[in-house]
Coordinates of C-alpha atoms in Angstrom, one line a residue:
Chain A
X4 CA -4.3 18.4 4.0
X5 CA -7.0 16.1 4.1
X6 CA -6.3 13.1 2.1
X7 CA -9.1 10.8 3.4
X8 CA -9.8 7.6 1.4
X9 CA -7.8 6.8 -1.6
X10 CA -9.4 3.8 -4.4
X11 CA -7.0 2.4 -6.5
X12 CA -9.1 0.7 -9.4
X13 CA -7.7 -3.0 -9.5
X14 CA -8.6 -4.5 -12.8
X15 CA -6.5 -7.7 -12.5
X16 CA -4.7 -7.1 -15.0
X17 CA -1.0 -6.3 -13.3
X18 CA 0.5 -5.6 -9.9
X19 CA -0.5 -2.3 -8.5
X20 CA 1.5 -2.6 -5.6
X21 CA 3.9 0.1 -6.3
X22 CA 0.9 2.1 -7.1
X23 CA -0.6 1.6 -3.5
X24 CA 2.9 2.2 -1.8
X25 CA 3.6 5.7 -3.5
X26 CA 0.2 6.8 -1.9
X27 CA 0.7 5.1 1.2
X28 CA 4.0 7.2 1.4
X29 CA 2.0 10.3 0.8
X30 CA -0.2 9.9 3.7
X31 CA -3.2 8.6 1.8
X32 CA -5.1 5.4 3.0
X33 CA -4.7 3.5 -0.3
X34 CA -6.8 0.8 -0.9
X35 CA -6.9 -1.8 -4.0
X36 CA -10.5 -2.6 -5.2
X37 CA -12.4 -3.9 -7.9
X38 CA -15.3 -3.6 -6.1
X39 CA -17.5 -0.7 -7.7
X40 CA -19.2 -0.2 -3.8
X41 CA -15.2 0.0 -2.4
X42 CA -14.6 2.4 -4.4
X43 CA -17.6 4.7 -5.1
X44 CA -16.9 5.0 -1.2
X45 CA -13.5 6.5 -1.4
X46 CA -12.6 9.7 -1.3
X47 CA -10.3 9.8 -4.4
X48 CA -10.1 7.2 -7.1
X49 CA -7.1 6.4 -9.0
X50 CA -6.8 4.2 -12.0
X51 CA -3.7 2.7 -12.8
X52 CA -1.8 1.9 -16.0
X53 CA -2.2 -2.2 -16.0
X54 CA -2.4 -4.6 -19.5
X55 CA -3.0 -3.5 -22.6
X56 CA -6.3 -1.1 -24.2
X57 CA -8.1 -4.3 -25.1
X58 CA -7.7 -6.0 -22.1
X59 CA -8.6 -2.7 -19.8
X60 CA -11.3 -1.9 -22.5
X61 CA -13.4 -5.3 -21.4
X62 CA -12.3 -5.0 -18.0
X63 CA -14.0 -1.7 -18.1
X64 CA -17.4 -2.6 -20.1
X65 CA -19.2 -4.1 -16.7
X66 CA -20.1 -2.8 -13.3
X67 CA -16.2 -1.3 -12.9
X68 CA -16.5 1.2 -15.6
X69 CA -20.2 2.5 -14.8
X70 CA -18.8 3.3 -11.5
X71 CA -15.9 4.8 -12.8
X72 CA -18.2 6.9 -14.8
X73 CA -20.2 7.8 -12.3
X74 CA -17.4 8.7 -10.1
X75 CA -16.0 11.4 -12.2
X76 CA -19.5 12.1 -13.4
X77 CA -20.2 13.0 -9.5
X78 CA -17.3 15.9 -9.5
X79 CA -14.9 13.3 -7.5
X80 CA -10.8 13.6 -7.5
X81 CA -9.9 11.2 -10.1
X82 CA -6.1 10.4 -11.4
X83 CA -5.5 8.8 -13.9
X84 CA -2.1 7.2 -14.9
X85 CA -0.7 6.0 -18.2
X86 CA -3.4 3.3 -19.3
X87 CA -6.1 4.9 -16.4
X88 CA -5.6 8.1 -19.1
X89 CA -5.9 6.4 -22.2
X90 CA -9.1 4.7 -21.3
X91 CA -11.0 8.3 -20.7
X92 CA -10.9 8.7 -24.7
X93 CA -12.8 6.9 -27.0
X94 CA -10.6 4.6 -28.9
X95 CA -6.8 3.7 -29.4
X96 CA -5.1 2.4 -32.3
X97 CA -3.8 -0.3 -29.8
X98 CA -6.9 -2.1 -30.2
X99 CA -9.0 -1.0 -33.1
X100 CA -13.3 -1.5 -32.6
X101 CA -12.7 -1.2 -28.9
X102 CA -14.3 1.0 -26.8
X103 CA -12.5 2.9 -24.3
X104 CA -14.9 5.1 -21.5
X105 CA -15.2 7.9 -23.7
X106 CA -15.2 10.6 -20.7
X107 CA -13.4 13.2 -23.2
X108 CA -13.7 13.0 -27.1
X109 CA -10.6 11.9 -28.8
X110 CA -8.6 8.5 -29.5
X111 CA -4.9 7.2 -28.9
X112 CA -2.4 7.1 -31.2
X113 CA 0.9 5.1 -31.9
X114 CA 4.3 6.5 -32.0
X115 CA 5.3 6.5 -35.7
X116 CA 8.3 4.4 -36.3
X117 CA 10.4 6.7 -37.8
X118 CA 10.8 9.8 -35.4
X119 CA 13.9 11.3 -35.3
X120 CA 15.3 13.6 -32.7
X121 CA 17.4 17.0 -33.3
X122 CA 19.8 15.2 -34.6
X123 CA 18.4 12.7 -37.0
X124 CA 18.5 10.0 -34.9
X125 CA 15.9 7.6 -34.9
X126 CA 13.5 7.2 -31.6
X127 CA 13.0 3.8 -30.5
X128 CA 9.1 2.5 -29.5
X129 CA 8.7 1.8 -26.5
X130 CA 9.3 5.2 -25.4
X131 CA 10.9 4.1 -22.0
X132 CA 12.6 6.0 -19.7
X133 CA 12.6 9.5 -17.8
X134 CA 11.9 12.9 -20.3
X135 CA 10.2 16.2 -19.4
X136 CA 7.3 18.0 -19.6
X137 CA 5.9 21.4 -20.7
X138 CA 3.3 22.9 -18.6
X139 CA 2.1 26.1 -17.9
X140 CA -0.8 24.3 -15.4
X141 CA -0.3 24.8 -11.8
X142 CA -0.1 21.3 -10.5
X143 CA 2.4 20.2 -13.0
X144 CA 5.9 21.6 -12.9
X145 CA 7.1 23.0 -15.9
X146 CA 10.5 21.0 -17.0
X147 CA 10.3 18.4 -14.5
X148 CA 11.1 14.7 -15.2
X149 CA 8.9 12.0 -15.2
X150 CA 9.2 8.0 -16.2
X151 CA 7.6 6.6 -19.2
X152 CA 7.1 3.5 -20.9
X153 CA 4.4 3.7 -23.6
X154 CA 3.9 3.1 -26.7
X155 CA 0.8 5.3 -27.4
X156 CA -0.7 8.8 -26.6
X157 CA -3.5 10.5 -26.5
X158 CA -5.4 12.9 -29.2
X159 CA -8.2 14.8 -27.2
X160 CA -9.8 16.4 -30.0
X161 CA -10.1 19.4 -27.3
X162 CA -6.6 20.6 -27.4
X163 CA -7.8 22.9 -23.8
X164 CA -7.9 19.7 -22.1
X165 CA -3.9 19.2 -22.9
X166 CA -2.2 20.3 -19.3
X167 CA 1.8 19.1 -20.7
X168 CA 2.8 18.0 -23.6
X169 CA 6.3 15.9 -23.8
X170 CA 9.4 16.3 -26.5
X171 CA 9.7 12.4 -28.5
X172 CA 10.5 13.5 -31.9
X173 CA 7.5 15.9 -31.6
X174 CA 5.6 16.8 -29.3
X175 CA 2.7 15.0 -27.8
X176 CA -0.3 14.9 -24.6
X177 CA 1.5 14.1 -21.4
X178 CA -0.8 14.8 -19.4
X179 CA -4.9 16.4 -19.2
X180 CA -6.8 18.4 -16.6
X181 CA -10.8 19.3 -16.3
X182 CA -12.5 20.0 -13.7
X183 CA -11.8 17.2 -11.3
X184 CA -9.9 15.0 -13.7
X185 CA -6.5 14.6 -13.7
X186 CA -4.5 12.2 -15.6
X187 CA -0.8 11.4 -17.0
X188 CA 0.7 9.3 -19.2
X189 CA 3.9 9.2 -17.4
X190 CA 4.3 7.0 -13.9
X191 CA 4.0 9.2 -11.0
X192 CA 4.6 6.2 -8.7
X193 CA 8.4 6.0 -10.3
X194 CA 9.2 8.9 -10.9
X195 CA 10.6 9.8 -7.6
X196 CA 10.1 13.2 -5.9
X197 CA 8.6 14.8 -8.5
X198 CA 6.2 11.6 -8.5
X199 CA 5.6 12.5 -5.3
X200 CA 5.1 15.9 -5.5
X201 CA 2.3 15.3 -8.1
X202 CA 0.3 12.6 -5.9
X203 CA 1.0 15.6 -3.0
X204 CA -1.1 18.1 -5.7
X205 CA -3.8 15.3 -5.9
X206 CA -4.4 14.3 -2.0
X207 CA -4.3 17.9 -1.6
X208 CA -6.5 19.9 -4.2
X209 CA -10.0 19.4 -5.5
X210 CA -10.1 21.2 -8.8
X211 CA -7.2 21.7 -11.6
X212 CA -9.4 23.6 -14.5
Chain B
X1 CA 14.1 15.3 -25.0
X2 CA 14.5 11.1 -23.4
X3 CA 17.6 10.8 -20.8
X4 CA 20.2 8.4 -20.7
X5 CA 19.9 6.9 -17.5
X6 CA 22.4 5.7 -15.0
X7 CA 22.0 2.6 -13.4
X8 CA 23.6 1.2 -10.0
X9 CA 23.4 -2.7 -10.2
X10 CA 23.2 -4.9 -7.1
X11 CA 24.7 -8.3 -7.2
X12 CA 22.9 -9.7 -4.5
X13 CA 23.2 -13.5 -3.1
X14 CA 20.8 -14.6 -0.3
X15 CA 19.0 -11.7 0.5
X16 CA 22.8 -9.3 0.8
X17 CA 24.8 -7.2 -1.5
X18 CA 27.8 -9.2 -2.7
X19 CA 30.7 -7.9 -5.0
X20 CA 33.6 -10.0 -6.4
X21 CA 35.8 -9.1 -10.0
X22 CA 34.8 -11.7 -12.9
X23 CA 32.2 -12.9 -10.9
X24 CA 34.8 -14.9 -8.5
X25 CA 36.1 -14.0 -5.0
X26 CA 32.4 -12.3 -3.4
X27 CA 32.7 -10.4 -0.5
X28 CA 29.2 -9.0 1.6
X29 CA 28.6 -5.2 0.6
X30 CA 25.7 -4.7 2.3
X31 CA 21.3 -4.4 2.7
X32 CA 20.2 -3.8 -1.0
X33 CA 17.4 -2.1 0.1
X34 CA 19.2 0.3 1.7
X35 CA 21.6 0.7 -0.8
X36 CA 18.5 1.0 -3.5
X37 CA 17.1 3.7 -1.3
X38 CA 20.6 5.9 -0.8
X39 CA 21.3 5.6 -4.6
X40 CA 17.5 7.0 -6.0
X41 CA 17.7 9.0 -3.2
X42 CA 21.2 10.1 -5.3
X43 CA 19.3 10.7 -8.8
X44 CA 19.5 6.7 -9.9
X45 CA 17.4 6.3 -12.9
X46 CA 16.6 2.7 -12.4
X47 CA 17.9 -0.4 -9.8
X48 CA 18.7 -3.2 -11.4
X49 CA 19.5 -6.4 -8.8
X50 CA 21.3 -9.3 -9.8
X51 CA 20.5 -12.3 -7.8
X52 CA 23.5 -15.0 -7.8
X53 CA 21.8 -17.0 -5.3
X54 CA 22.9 -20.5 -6.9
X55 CA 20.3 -22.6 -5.4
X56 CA 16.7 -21.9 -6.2
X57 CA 15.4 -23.3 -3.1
X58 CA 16.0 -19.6 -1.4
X59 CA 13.9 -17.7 -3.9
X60 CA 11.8 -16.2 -1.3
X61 CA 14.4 -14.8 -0.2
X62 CA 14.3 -12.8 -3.3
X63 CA 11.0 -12.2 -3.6
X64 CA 11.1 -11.0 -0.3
X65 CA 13.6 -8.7 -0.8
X66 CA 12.0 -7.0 -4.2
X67 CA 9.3 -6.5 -2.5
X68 CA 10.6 -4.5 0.4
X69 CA 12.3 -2.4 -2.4
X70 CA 9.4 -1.8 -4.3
X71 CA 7.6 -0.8 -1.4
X72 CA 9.7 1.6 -0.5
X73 CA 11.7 2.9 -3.7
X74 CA 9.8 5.1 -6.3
X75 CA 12.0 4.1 -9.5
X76 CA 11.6 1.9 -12.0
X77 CA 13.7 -1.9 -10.5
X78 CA 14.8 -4.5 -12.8
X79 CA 15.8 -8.1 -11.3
X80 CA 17.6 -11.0 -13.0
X81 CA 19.5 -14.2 -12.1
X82 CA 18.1 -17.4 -12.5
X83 CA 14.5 -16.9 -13.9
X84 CA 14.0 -19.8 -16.0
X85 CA 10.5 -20.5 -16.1
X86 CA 7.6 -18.5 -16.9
X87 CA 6.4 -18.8 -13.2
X88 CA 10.2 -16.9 -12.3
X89 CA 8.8 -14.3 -14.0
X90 CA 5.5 -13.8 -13.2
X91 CA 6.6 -14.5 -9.4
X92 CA 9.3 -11.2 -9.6
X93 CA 6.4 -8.7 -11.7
X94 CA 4.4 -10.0 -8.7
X95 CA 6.4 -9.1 -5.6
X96 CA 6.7 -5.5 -7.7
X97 CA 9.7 -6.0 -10.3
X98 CA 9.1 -3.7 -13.4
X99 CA 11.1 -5.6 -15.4
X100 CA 12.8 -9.2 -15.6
X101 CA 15.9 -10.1 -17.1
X102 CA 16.6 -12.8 -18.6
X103 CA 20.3 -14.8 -19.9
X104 CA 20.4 -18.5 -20.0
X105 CA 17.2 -19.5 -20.4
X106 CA 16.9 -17.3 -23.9
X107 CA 19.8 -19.2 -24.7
X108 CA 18.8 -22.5 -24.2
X109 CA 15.1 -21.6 -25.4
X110 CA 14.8 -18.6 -27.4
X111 CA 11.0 -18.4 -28.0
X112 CA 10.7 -18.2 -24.2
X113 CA 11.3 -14.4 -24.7
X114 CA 8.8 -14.3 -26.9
X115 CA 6.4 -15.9 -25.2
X116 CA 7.3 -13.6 -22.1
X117 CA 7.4 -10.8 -24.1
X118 CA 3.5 -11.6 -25.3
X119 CA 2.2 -12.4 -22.1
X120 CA 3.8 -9.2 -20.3
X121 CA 4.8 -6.4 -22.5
X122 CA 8.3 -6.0 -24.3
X123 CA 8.9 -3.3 -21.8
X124 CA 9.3 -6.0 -18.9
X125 CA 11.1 -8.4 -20.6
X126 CA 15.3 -7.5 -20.6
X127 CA 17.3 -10.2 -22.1
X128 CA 21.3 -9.7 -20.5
X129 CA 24.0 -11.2 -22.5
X130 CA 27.4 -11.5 -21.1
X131 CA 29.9 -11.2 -24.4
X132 CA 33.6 -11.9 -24.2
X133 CA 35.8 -11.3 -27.1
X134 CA 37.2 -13.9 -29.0
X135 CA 40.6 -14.1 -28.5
X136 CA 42.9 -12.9 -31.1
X137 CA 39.8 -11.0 -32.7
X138 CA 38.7 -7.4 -32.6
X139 CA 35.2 -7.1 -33.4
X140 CA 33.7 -10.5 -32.7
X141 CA 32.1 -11.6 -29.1
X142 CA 30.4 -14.8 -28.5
X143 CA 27.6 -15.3 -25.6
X144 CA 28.5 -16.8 -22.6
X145 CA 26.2 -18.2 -19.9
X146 CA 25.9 -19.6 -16.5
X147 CA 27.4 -16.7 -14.6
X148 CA 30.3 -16.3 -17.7
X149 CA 31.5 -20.5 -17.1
X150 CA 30.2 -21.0 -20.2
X151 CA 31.2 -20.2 -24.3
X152 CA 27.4 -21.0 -26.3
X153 CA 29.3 -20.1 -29.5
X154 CA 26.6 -17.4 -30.5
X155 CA 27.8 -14.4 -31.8
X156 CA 26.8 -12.1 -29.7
X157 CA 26.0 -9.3 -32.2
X158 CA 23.4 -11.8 -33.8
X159 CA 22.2 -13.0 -30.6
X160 CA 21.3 -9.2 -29.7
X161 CA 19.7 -8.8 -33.0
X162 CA 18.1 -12.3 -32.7
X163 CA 16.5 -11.5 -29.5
X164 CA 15.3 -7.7 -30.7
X165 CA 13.2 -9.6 -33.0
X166 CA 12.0 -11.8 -30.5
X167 CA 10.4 -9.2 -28.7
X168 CA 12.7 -8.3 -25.7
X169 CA 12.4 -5.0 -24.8
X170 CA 15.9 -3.8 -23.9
X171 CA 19.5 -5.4 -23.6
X172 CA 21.8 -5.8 -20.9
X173 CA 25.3 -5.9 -22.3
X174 CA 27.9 -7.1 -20.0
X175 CA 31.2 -7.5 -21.4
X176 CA 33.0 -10.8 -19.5
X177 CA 36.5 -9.0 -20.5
X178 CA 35.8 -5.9 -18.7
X179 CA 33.4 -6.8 -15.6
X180 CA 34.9 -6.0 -12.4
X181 CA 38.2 -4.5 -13.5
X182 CA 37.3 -0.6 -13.7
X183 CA 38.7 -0.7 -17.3
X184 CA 36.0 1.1 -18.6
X185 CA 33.0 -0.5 -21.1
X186 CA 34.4 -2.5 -24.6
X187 CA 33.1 0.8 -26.3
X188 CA 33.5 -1.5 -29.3
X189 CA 30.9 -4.3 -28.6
X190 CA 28.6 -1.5 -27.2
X191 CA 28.6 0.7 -30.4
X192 CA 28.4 -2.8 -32.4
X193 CA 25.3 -3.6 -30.6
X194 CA 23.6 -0.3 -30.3
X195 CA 24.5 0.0 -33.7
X196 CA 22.6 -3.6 -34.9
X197 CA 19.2 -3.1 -33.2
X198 CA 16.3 -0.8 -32.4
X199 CA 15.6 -1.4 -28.9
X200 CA 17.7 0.5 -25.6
X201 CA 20.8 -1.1 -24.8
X202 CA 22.1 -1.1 -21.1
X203 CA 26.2 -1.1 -21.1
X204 CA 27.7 -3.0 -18.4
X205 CA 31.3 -4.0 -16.9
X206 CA 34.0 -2.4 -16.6
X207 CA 33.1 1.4 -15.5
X208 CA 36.0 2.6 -12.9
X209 CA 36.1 6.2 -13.0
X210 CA 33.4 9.5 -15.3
X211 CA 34.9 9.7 -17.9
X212 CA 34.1 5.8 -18.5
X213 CA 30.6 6.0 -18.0
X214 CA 31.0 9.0 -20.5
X215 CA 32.9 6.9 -22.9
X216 CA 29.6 4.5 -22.3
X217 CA 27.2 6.6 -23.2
X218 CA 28.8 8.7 -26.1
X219 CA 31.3 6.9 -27.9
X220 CA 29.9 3.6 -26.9
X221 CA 26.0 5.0 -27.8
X222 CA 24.5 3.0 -25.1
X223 CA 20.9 4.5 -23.9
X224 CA 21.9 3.4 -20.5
X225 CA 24.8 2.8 -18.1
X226 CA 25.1 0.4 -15.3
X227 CA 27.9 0.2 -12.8
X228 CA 28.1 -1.4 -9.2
X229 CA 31.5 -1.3 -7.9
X230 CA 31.9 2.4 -8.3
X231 CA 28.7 3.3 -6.6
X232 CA 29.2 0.5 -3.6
X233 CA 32.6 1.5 -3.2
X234 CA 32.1 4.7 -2.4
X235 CA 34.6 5.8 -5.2
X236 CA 31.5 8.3 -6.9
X237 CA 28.1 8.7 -6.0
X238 CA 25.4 8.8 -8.8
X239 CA 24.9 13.0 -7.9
X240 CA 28.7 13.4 -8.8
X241 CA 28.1 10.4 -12.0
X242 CA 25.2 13.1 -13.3
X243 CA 27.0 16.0 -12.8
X244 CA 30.0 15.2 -14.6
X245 CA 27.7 13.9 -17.2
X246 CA 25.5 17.3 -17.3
X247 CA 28.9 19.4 -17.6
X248 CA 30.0 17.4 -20.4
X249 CA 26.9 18.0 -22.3
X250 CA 24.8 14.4 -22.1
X251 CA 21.5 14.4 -21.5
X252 CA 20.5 13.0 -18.1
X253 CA 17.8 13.8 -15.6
X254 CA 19.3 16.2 -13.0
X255 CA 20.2 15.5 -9.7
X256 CA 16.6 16.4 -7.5
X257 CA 17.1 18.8 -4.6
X258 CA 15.0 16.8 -1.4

């Protein structure tokens, strides 16, 4: 496997240490940047979930999100995790009249505040904690467990971009694959070997359509 | 469908495991890294440490430690014990805590949580209230601090739904009565508490053999259950916690095979 240089976009906006260590532990060379040169040279970029989709929207109108752009414009590994998914659509209720990169068509959503499971109990929002996902997409395993904590999803108004969907009251877009985009809403980085395995799929392949 | 999760808790004083029953007579228990790493290596959902550290001049310790934790433990960690200020809590997110929890200082200043809650997300902000039962009642609890030394009065179903409102993202229920004496969880202040708010609630205290942290999470409702002395005792491992728990029908994330 050749994992070469992994770019972990650094927005300032939380502590992506965890982030870092998970692909450290992989075998990548992970490296924090905000630095659109840094990471235009890597290998792989990753963005990370960090602040809210206001705060990541401005973060991402400058130099940062042209590069990003250009990255996955170029045909480059990308993953993107919870917020570093949300931000590829083109708005989110979250922050209404901001702009998110607008990669895919499509806008996030909040969970209504009165799901209810199988059994007519009502779903608290936040959705934290570990569920699993429905996938019939290779690098995803079908039924495995992964941790959330979120409060929206996304709506890609290309339902052939949806590579798992996840069971909270109804179901909704875990996680997206095209080309060489990859991204989640769940964190990879705690969600133990399965994490793992899923950063494994990244370093490793180079295209998931 | 969303798991219950099971929850080792470290009490940890200067950088070591600790363990003592109603928070009196600690004995060492051990390197809480290493324990965090056997018990997510087990199927943990979550770490939660417990720093009893009384002075604050050994913080780094701390800091230290979650750090080493987070670097090397891919689950979600949650630390509390004496964050006070908004810089306790920034300083714990930093070193790579995912969420903070929080006991006197909501008491003595409630808005703090909401303030904390505002500037990082509800989802890292836990507010722990350790309830004791007021003698010669059933069903009411009142909110002790300071390591359980000291009665605030509040009602602790109130202060639960008090502090919902304000914006914490999950509570840490620890009943005074039952910590440390393998009892099993007051099922009744849990299912009062679940019952009162919208946001998860974590039961603590008391859990001595499965069929408690059943109790916990079925009869008590709670979305979560912690428990140290069983797990650092060696009396069940978190495998044999889910399995039991999977047989009887709950809902928790399986054991993973390595």
């Amino acid at each position: 496997m050749t994992t070469g240089r992994v770019a972990i976009v650094d927005l300032g906006l939380g502590n992506l240490h965890s982030v870092a260590k998970a692909f450290e532990r992989a075998g990548a060379n992970a490296e924090l940047s905000s630095d659109p040169d840094v990471l235009l040279r890597a290998d792989r970029l990753v963005m990370p979930g960090q602040g809210a989709f206001k705060e990541c929207a401005h973060a991402l109108r400058g130099e940062i999100g042209e590069a990003v752009r250009s990255w996955i414009d170029s045909g480059r590994p990308y993953l993107g995790i919870c917020l570093g998914m949300q931000a590829l659509f083109e708005s989110s209720e979250e922050a209404p009249g901001e702009k998110g990169l607008g990669i895919f068509p499509g806008r996030v959503k909040r969970f209504a505040s009165d799901l209810r499971d199988a059994e007519g109990r009502r779903l608290k929002v936040p959705h934290i904690g570990w569920n699993q996902i429905d996938s019939t997409h290779p690098v995803f395993e079908n039924g495995e467990w992964y941790y959330f904590v979120h409060s929206y999803y996304c709506v890609p108004d290309d339902e052939s971009l949806v590579a798992a969907t996840t069971d909270y009251g109804a179901p909704f877009c875990s996680a997206i694959a095209r080309d060489n985009v990859l991204a989640c809403q769940f964190h990879p980085e705690k969600s133990q070997h399965a994490g793992a395995r899923l950063i494994g799929h990244f370093l490793g392949d180079v295209s998931w359509s | 469908m969303l798991a219950k999760r099971i929850i080792p808790c470290l009490d940890v004083k200067e950088g070591r495991v600790v363990k003592g029953v109603n928070f009196v007579g600690l004995r060492d228990a051990g390197d809480p890294v290493e324990s965090a790493q056997r018990y997510s290596a087990g199927g943990a959902d979550e770490i939660t440490f417990l720093d009893i550290t009384a002075s604050h001049e050994n913080r780094r310790t701390l800091f230290e430690l979650v750090d080493r934790t987070a670097s090397t433990v891919a689950v979600p960690l949650t630390v509390g014990g004496g964050v006070r200020e908004r810089r306790d809590v920034s300083e714990l997110l930093h070193a790579g805590a995912d969420k903070v929890s929080i006991n006197s200082a909501a008491v003595a200043n409630p808005t703090f949580i909401r303030d904390m809650a505002e500037a990082y997300g509800a989802q890292a902000i836990v507010v722990a209230i350790d309830a004791k039962r007021v003698p010669g009642e059933t069903d009411r609890w009142t909110v002790y601090t300071h390591g359980g030394r000291r009665d605030t009065g509040l009602d602790a179903i109130a202060w639960a739904k008090q502090m919902a409102d304000y914006g914490a993202g999950e509570i840490l229920l620890t009943s005074m009565d039952r910590d440390g004496t393998q009892d099993g969880y007051d099922l009744l202040l849990t299912r009062a508490v679940v019952d009162a708010i919208s946001i998860p609630v974590v039961a603590s205290g008391g859990v001595g053999t499965l069929a408690h942290v059943h109790e916990g999470l079925a009869a008590g409702g709670a979305d979560a259950a912690l428990a140290a002395s069983i797990f650092h005792d060696g009396h069940y491992t978190v495998t044999e916690v889910k399995e039991y728990l999977l047989d009887q029908g709950v809902c928790v994330r399986p054991p993973e095979r390595d």
